Structures are given as C-alpha cells and as structure tokens.
CSV table of C-alpha atoms in Angstrom, one decimal:
chain,number,residue,atom,x,y,z
R,381,MET,CA,0.0,0.0,0.0
R,382,VAL,CA,1.6,3.1,-1.1
R,383,PHE,CA,0.9,6.3,0.9
R,384,LEU,CA,1.7,9.6,-1.0
R,385,VAL,CA,3.5,11.8,1.2
R,386,ARG,CA,4.4,14.7,-1.1
R,387,TRP,CA,0.9,16.1,-1.6
R,388,SER,CA,-0.6,15.0,1.6
R,389,ARG,CA,-2.1,17.6,3.9
R,390,TYR,CA,-4.3,17.8,7.1
R,391,ASN,CA,-8.0,17.7,6.6
R,392,PRO,CA,-9.3,21.3,6.6
R,393,TYR,CA,-11.1,20.8,9.9
R,394,TYR,CA,-8.0,20.3,11.8
R,395,LEU,CA,-7.1,23.4,14.0
R,396,ASP,CA,-3.9,25.0,14.5
R,397,PRO,CA,-2.1,24.3,17.8
R,398,GLU,CA,-1.8,27.3,20.3
R,399,VAL,CA,1.8,27.4,21.5
R,400,ARG,CA,1.9,30.5,23.6
R,401,LYS,CA,1.8,30.0,27.3
R,402,ASP,CA,0.0,33.3,28.2
R,403,VAL,CA,-3.3,32.1,26.4
R,404,TYR,CA,-3.6,29.2,28.8
R,405,SER,CA,-2.9,31.3,31.9
R,406,LYS,CA,-6.1,33.4,31.2
R,407,THR,CA,-9.0,32.7,33.6
R,408,GLU,CA,-12.7,32.2,32.6
R,409,THR,CA,-13.8,35.8,33.0
R,410,GLU,CA,-11.3,37.3,30.9
R,411,LEU,CA,-12.2,35.5,27.7
R,412,THR,CA,-14.5,37.1,25.2
R,413,ALA,CA,-17.5,35.4,23.6
R,414,GLU,CA,-15.5,34.6,20.5
R,415,GLU,CA,-12.5,33.1,22.6
R,416,LYS,CA,-15.1,30.9,24.5
R,417,GLU,CA,-16.4,29.6,21.3
R,418,GLN,CA,-12.9,28.9,20.1
R,419,GLN,CA,-12.1,27.0,23.3
R,420,GLN,CA,-15.3,24.8,22.9
R,421,LEU,CA,-14.3,24.2,19.3
R,422,LYS,CA,-10.9,23.1,20.4
R,423,ALA,CA,-12.4,20.6,22.8
R,424,ILE,CA,-14.2,18.9,19.9
R,425,ARG,CA,-12.1,19.2,16.9
R,426,PRO,CA,-8.8,17.5,16.3
R,427,ILE,CA,-5.6,19.6,16.3
R,428,LYS,CA,-2.6,19.5,14.0
R,429,ALA,CA,0.9,18.5,15.5
R,430,ALA,CA,3.1,21.4,16.2
R,431,THR,CA,6.0,21.9,13.9
R,432,ASN,CA,9.6,21.5,15.1
R,433,SER,CA,10.3,25.3,14.7
R,434,VAL,CA,7.7,26.5,17.2
R,435,THR,CA,8.4,26.5,20.9
R,436,SER,CA,6.4,27.8,23.9
R,437,SER,CA,9.3,29.7,25.2
R,438,VAL,CA,9.6,33.3,25.8
R,439,PHE,CA,12.0,33.8,23.0
R,440,ASP,CA,9.8,32.2,20.3
R,441,ASP,CA,9.3,34.9,17.6
R,442,PRO,CA,7.2,33.9,14.7
R,443,VAL,CA,8.3,36.8,12.6
R,444,LEU,CA,12.0,35.9,13.2
R,445,SER,CA,11.2,32.3,12.3
R,446,LYS,CA,9.6,33.4,9.1
R,447,PHE,CA,12.7,35.4,8.3
R,448,ILE,CA,15.0,32.4,9.0
R,449,ASN,CA,12.8,30.2,6.8
R,450,MET,CA,13.1,32.7,4.0
R,451,MET,CA,16.8,32.8,4.4
R,452,MET,CA,17.2,28.9,4.4
R,453,LYS,CA,18.4,27.3,1.3
R,454,ASN,CA,17.8,23.6,0.3
R,455,GLY,CA,16.4,22.9,3.8
R,456,ASN,CA,19.6,23.8,5.5
R,457,LYS,CA,17.8,25.3,8.7
R,458,ILE,CA,20.8,25.0,10.9
R,459,LEU,CA,22.9,27.2,8.7
R,460,ALA,CA,20.1,29.8,8.3
R,461,ARG,CA,19.7,30.0,12.2
R,462,GLU,CA,23.4,30.2,12.7
R,463,ILE,CA,23.6,33.2,10.2
R,464,MET,CA,20.6,34.9,12.0
R,465,THR,CA,22.2,34.4,15.5
R,466,GLN,CA,25.5,35.8,14.3
R,467,THR,CA,23.8,38.7,12.7
R,468,LEU,CA,22.0,39.5,16.0
R,469,GLU,CA,25.2,39.2,17.9
R,470,GLU,CA,27.0,41.5,15.5
R,471,MET,CA,24.2,44.1,15.9
R,472,LYS,CA,24.5,43.9,19.6
R,473,ARG,CA,28.1,44.2,19.5
R,474,LYS,CA,28.0,47.4,17.4
R,475,GLN,CA,25.4,48.9,19.5
R,476,VAL,CA,27.1,48.2,22.7
R,477,GLU,CA,30.3,49.7,21.2
R,478,LYS,CA,28.3,52.9,20.3
R,479,TYR,CA,26.8,52.8,23.7
R,480,HIS,CA,30.1,52.8,25.6
R,481,LYS,CA,31.6,55.5,23.3
R,482,ALA,CA,28.5,57.8,23.6
R,483,ALA,CA,28.3,60.8,25.9
R,484,GLU,CA,26.3,60.6,29.2
R,485,GLY,CA,23.2,62.4,27.8
R,486,LYS,CA,23.0,60.3,24.6
R,487,LYS,CA,23.4,56.9,26.2
R,488,GLU,CA,19.6,56.2,26.8
R,489,GLU,CA,18.8,56.9,23.0
R,490,ILE,CA,20.9,54.0,21.8
R,491,GLU,CA,18.9,50.9,21.3
R,492,CYS,CA,21.0,47.8,22.3
R,493,ASN,CA,18.3,45.1,21.9
R,494,PRO,CA,19.0,43.5,18.5
R,495,TYR,CA,15.4,42.0,18.4
R,496,THR,CA,13.8,45.5,18.6
R,497,ILE,CA,16.2,46.7,15.9
R,498,PHE,CA,15.2,43.8,13.6
R,499,HIS,CA,11.5,44.5,14.1
R,500,GLN,CA,11.8,48.2,13.7
R,501,ALA,CA,14.0,47.7,10.5
R,502,LEU,CA,11.4,45.3,9.1
R,503,GLU,CA,8.6,47.8,9.9
R,504,ASN,CA,10.5,50.5,8.1
R,505,CYS,CA,10.9,48.3,5.1
R,506,LYS,CA,7.2,47.5,4.8
R,507,PRO,CA,5.5,49.3,1.9
R,508,VAL,CA,2.2,50.9,2.4
R,509,VAL,CA,0.7,50.5,-1.0
R,510,GLY,CA,1.6,48.0,-3.7
R,511,VAL,CA,1.0,47.6,-7.4
R,512,ILE,CA,-0.9,44.9,-9.1
R,513,SER,CA,-0.8,44.1,-12.7
R,514,LEU,CA,-4.4,44.3,-14.2
R,515,LYS,CA,-5.5,43.6,-17.7
R,516,LYS,CA,-7.9,46.1,-19.2
R,517,GLY,CA,-8.7,46.5,-22.9
R,518,GLY,CA,-5.6,44.2,-24.0
R,519,ARG,CA,-3.1,46.3,-22.1
R,520,TYR,CA,-1.7,45.5,-18.7
R,521,TYR,CA,-1.7,48.4,-16.1
R,522,GLN,CA,0.1,48.7,-12.9
R,523,VAL,CA,-2.7,49.5,-10.5
R,524,PRO,CA,-1.9,50.9,-6.9
R,525,THR,CA,-3.7,48.7,-4.2
R,526,PRO,CA,-3.5,48.4,-0.6
R,527,LEU,CA,-1.7,45.3,0.5
R,528,SER,CA,-2.5,42.7,3.3
R,529,ASP,CA,-0.2,42.5,6.2
R,530,ASN,CA,1.3,39.2,5.3
R,531,ARG,CA,2.1,40.5,1.8
R,532,ARG,CA,3.8,43.6,3.2
R,533,ARG,CA,5.8,41.6,5.6
R,534,PHE,CA,6.9,39.1,2.8
R,535,LEU,CA,7.9,42.0,0.5
R,536,ALA,CA,10.0,43.7,3.3
R,537,MET,CA,11.8,40.3,4.1
R,538,LYS,CA,12.3,39.5,0.4
R,539,TRP,CA,13.8,43.0,-0.3
R,540,LEU,CA,16.2,42.7,2.6
R,541,LEU,CA,17.3,39.3,1.6
R,542,THR,CA,17.8,39.9,-2.1
R,543,GLU,CA,19.7,43.0,-1.4
R,544,CYS,CA,21.9,41.2,1.0
R,545,ARG,CA,22.6,38.3,-1.5
R,546,ASP,CA,23.2,40.4,-4.5
R,547,ASN,CA,24.9,43.6,-3.6
R,548,LYS,CA,27.8,42.4,-1.7
R,549,HIS,CA,31.4,41.9,-2.1
R,550,ARG,CA,32.3,38.1,-2.6
R,551,ARG,CA,34.4,38.0,0.5
R,552,THR,CA,31.8,39.6,3.0
R,553,GLN,CA,29.9,37.1,4.8
R,554,MET,CA,26.1,37.0,5.0
R,555,HIS,CA,25.7,37.8,8.7
R,556,GLU,CA,28.0,40.9,8.2
R,557,LYS,CA,26.1,42.2,5.3
R,558,LEU,CA,22.7,41.5,6.9
R,559,SER,CA,23.7,43.3,10.1
R,560,GLN,CA,24.8,46.3,8.1
R,561,GLU,CA,21.5,46.3,6.1
R,562,LEU,CA,19.3,46.0,9.2
R,563,MET,CA,21.2,48.8,11.0
R,564,ALA,CA,20.7,51.0,7.8
R,565,ALA,CA,17.0,50.0,7.6
R,566,TYR,CA,16.7,51.0,11.2
R,567,ILE,CA,18.0,54.5,10.4
R,568,MET,CA,15.8,54.6,7.2
R,569,GLU,CA,18.7,54.3,4.8
R,570,GLY,CA,20.0,51.5,2.6
R,571,ASN,CA,18.9,49.7,-0.6
R,572,ALA,CA,16.0,47.9,0.9
R,573,ILE,CA,14.4,51.2,2.0
R,574,LYS,CA,15.2,52.5,-1.5
R,575,LYS,CA,13.2,49.6,-3.0
R,576,LYS,CA,10.2,50.5,-0.8
R,577,HIS,CA,10.5,54.1,-1.9
R,578,GLU,CA,10.6,53.1,-5.6
R,579,MET,CA,7.5,50.9,-5.1
R,580,HIS,CA,5.7,54.0,-3.5
R,581,LYS,CA,6.9,56.1,-6.5
R,582,VAL,CA,5.4,53.7,-9.0
R,583,ALA,CA,2.2,53.5,-7.1
R,584,GLU,CA,2.0,57.3,-7.1
R,585,ALA,CA,2.9,57.6,-10.9
R,586,ASN,CA,0.0,55.3,-11.6
R,587,ARG,CA,-2.5,56.7,-9.3
R,588,ALA,CA,-5.0,57.4,-12.2
R,589,PHE,CA,-5.5,53.7,-12.7
R,590,ALA,CA,-6.6,53.2,-9.0
R,591,HIS,CA,-10.2,53.0,-10.4
R,592,PHE,CA,-9.5,49.9,-12.4
R,593,ARG,CA,-9.7,47.8,-9.1
R,594,TRP,CA,-13.0,46.3,-8.5
R,595,TRP,CA,-12.5,45.1,-4.9
F,871,MET,CA,-49.2,18.7,-14.5
F,872,ALA,CA,-45.3,18.8,-14.4
F,873,SER,CA,-45.0,15.2,-15.7
F,874,ASN,CA,-47.1,16.0,-18.7
F,875,VAL,CA,-45.1,19.1,-19.5
F,876,GLY,CA,-42.0,17.0,-19.3
F,877,ILE,CA,-43.3,14.3,-21.7
F,878,GLU,CA,-44.4,17.0,-24.2
F,879,PHE,CA,-41.0,18.6,-24.2
F,880,LEU,CA,-39.3,15.3,-24.9
F,881,GLU,CA,-41.8,14.6,-27.7
F,882,LYS,CA,-40.8,18.0,-29.2
F,883,VAL,CA,-37.2,17.2,-28.9
F,884,SER,CA,-37.6,13.9,-30.7
F,885,ARG,CA,-39.5,15.6,-33.4
F,886,LEU,CA,-36.7,18.2,-33.9
F,887,LEU,CA,-34.3,15.3,-34.2
F,888,SER,CA,-36.2,12.9,-36.3
F,889,ARG,CA,-35.7,12.5,-40.1
F,890,GLN,CA,-39.3,11.4,-40.9
F,891,ASN,CA,-41.0,14.6,-42.0
F,892,LYS,CA,-38.2,16.9,-43.2
F,893,LYS,CA,-34.6,17.4,-42.5
F,894,PRO,CA,-33.8,17.3,-38.8
F,895,VAL,CA,-33.7,20.8,-37.3
F,896,LEU,CA,-31.1,19.7,-34.6
F,897,LYS,CA,-28.0,17.9,-35.4
F,898,PRO,CA,-26.2,17.6,-32.1
F,899,ASN,CA,-22.6,16.3,-32.0
F,900,ARG,CA,-22.9,15.6,-28.2
F,901,PRO,CA,-25.7,14.1,-26.3
F,902,LEU,CA,-28.4,16.6,-25.2
F,903,VAL,CA,-27.8,16.3,-21.5
F,904,LEU,CA,-27.7,19.2,-19.0
F,905,LYS,CA,-24.5,19.8,-17.0
F,906,ASP,CA,-24.5,19.3,-13.2
F,907,ALA,CA,-23.1,22.7,-12.6
F,908,VAL,CA,-24.1,26.5,-13.0
F,909,ALA,CA,-21.8,29.2,-14.4
F,910,ASN,CA,-20.1,31.4,-11.7
F,911,ARG,CA,-21.1,34.9,-12.3
F,912,LYS,CA,-20.6,37.9,-10.0
F,913,LEU,CA,-23.6,40.1,-10.7
F,914,GLN,CA,-22.4,43.5,-9.5
F,915,LYS,CA,-19.1,44.8,-10.4
F,916,GLY,CA,-17.8,46.4,-7.2
F,917,GLU,CA,-15.8,49.5,-7.0
F,918,ALA,CA,-12.3,50.2,-5.6
F,919,SER,CA,-12.2,51.0,-1.9
F,920,CYS,CA,-10.2,53.7,-0.1
F,921,ILE,CA,-9.3,55.7,-3.2
F,922,THR,CA,-9.7,59.0,-1.5
F,923,GLU,CA,-7.5,58.0,1.4
F,924,MET,CA,-4.9,56.7,-1.0
F,925,SER,CA,-5.0,59.9,-3.1
F,926,VAL,CA,-4.5,61.9,0.1
F,927,LEU,CA,-1.6,59.8,1.1
F,928,MET,CA,0.0,60.1,-2.3
F,929,ALA,CA,-0.4,63.9,-2.3
F,930,CYS,CA,1.4,63.9,1.1
F,931,TRP,CA,4.1,61.8,-0.3
F,932,LYS,CA,4.6,64.2,-3.4
F,933,GLN,CA,4.8,67.1,-1.0
F,934,ASN,CA,7.3,65.5,1.4
F,935,ASN,CA,9.4,63.7,-1.3
F,936,PHE,CA,8.3,60.2,-0.1
F,937,VAL,CA,9.6,60.5,3.4
F,938,ASP,CA,7.5,58.4,5.6
F,939,GLY,CA,8.0,60.0,9.0
F,940,LEU,CA,6.1,63.2,7.8
F,941,CYS,CA,3.0,61.3,6.6
F,942,THR,CA,2.1,59.1,9.7
F,943,ASN,CA,-1.3,60.6,10.0
F,944,GLU,CA,-2.3,59.9,6.4
F,945,ILE,CA,-0.9,56.4,6.6
F,946,ASN,CA,-2.9,55.6,9.8
F,947,THR,CA,-6.1,56.8,8.3
F,948,PHE,CA,-5.3,54.7,5.1
F,949,TYR,CA,-4.7,51.6,7.2
F,950,SER,CA,-8.0,52.1,9.2
F,951,CYS,CA,-9.9,52.5,5.9
F,952,VAL,CA,-8.4,49.4,4.6
F,953,LYS,CA,-9.3,47.5,7.7
F,954,LYS,CA,-13.0,48.7,7.4
F,955,ALA,CA,-13.1,47.8,3.8
F,956,GLN,CA,-11.9,44.3,4.5
F,957,THR,CA,-14.3,43.6,7.4
F,958,ALA,CA,-17.1,45.2,5.2
F,959,ALA,CA,-16.2,42.8,2.4
F,960,LYS,CA,-16.2,39.9,4.7
F,961,ASN,CA,-19.6,40.9,6.2
F,962,ASN,CA,-20.9,41.4,2.7
F,963,SER,CA,-19.9,37.9,1.5
F,964,ALA,CA,-21.4,36.4,4.8
F,965,GLU,CA,-24.6,38.3,4.2
F,966,ASN,CA,-25.0,37.2,0.6
F,967,MET,CA,-25.7,33.8,1.9
F,968,GLY,CA,-29.3,35.2,2.5
F,969,GLU,CA,-29.7,35.3,-1.4
F,970,GLU,CA,-32.6,37.7,-1.7
F,971,GLY,CA,-34.6,36.0,-4.5
F,972,ARG,CA,-31.7,34.4,-6.4
F,973,LEU,CA,-29.7,31.3,-5.5
F,974,HIS,CA,-25.9,31.8,-5.4
F,975,PRO,CA,-24.3,29.9,-8.2
F,976,GLN,CA,-22.0,28.0,-5.9
F,977,HIS,CA,-25.0,26.8,-3.9
F,978,ALA,CA,-26.8,25.9,-7.0
F,979,THR,CA,-23.9,23.8,-8.3
F,980,THR,CA,-23.6,21.9,-4.9
F,981,LEU,CA,-27.3,21.1,-5.0
F,982,LEU,CA,-27.0,19.9,-8.7
F,983,ARG,CA,-24.0,17.9,-7.8
F,984,ARG,CA,-26.0,16.0,-5.0
F,985,HIS,CA,-28.8,15.2,-7.6
F,986,PRO,CA,-27.0,14.7,-10.8
F,987,ASN,CA,-28.7,14.3,-14.2
F,988,ILE,CA,-29.5,10.7,-15.1
F,989,ARG,CA,-27.1,9.7,-17.9
F,990,THR,CA,-27.9,5.9,-18.1
F,991,GLU,CA,-31.3,4.1,-18.3
F,992,ILE,CA,-30.4,1.7,-15.5
C-alpha cells in the first residue's frame, strides 16, 4: 500500500495548535465570547501536530522564524539559524560599542536590543501600497492597491534578503552584510528602503489607474 | 401537470431530431444532457475601496518627497480605511448567503451535484 507523502495535507477541519503560554494562563472571566467559542471548538475538533520550529518559550518569535525560513536554502535550517544568531550578535556588539563611546546624555537613546532593531527595521521596510498588474482592454496596467499585512511583511523580508545576497562583495559574509543592512534600515537608509520608496513612486505615478480595481 | 409538460417537451425534442418529416432541425454532436453545474457569475461589479485615502496619502508623499515620517497621519487613516473595507467585504460575503430572490451559483452547483442528471437508463 503506497501512501503519497508529497501532496498529503491535514483535513481542513484540523485546527492549528496554540503554543503561547499566556493564552492558557487566562481565567474564565477574561475571555470574550469569541474566545469561549474557540475553546469549545478546540475541545471537539482534532488539532494538528506542532512543527519543530515553534516553541512555547519566551524567546519564540514567529516573525523571526519566518525570516529564517526565507533565508534558508535547500532545507539547511541549521545554517540559516546560525547566520541569524551571528547577525543579531553583531548588531548587539556594534550597538554596545556605540553605547560605551557615547556621551552621558546620549546613552539612553541608543537601542541595544537586537530584536527590537530587527523588528523596527522590518517595519521601516514594509511598503504601504503596492502595485498589481491588471489587464484592461488588451493592455496591462500597474494599479496601486492596499496590501495585506502578510504580503507587506513578505515584501519587506524579500527585499532585505535579495539586497544582501546580490549587492555584496564576494568576501563579505552574509551575517555581516545582513547586520549592516538591518542597521541601515533602522535609520531609514540603505537599498531595501530604497526599494520600498521606488514601489511607492510607481504607485504614485500610476494613481490615475486606481479606479481599475473592483474590490 | 409537471410530468405531462416533461413528456411534451421530450416529444418536441424527438420531433426536432427525427428525419421522418423533413430534414432534422437539430444535429447535435454531443448528447443533449444538461451539466451538473451552473456558471459562476458575479452580478455586480464592485468599486475600488479607499481611493480618497490613497490619493490623500499620495499627495502627502509628493509634497514630502516620499519621506514616511512626515506622513504618519495619512498612513494611519489609510490603514484604518483598509481594515474597514476588509471587514465590510467579509460581512458582505457572509450576508450574501441570504440570497434575496436568487440562489448563489455556488450553492446551485452543490445542489445539482448532489442530485445529478441521469445519464444511463438503469
């Protein structure tokens, strides 16, 4: 009996597992009606197995995990995670160096936590409006549209990674280049931010076609 | 009666196909059997949402040379408008389950699939 593994998936009525601990420490009174419904549903429906990459620890960050997955090549998650930890360490080192060199008044302004820098850099890279190719009257137009949060996050990560992979000297390591790029994005400089601005410019140039959308 | 009407229709079809009187009116290359599905049509063409907010945002961008820090208010209004439009679209598609008068083509297809057309005599 041959069981096909490649295209197999869970039945759609399986629910996603809840990994975060704070959800379970809530008492009865704090739950809203929706959450109570969800809980009742969870008591009845089967639940998917949690993947290896999610943990219930305090340090589990879904955004960071997604970024590591996008950086991963050929399934080499170990290497991707190594690069990410090295990047965060380098960012921390640079910031701590700046902190110790700074004057007394300026010390509080320097952000030392690499995770906040990463999140802020990603936020700075996210575009506000995107362009969609729509066909009207035989011609394709670039129509400006609002984007969903997932799409924006994906574009920001994609731009960061492509910029790091393409525009670097062959001797610079990925973690070095990534840390430089993230620090630059934190201050709103660098090529990833430039890509975002270019996208905005294209949307602005084609704003006349905004009415071509029907949703 | 409905059964009578059905039989009359079948007789008419057989007359159109027969070669006894004149040339047959219908010369079908496929069997004359209805499909178990209905075409999916969206009746109303909707309109683009949040265009005013977007144009305000773009005017702000043009003024400030695409620096995002100076346009935060417009960006926030744009995001709130987008959220509202999304929830409205969700509620709309949930409401359309009511189907005032007409049946939604998807529902019609599922019903027809459950009671398919008889293709063999057995």
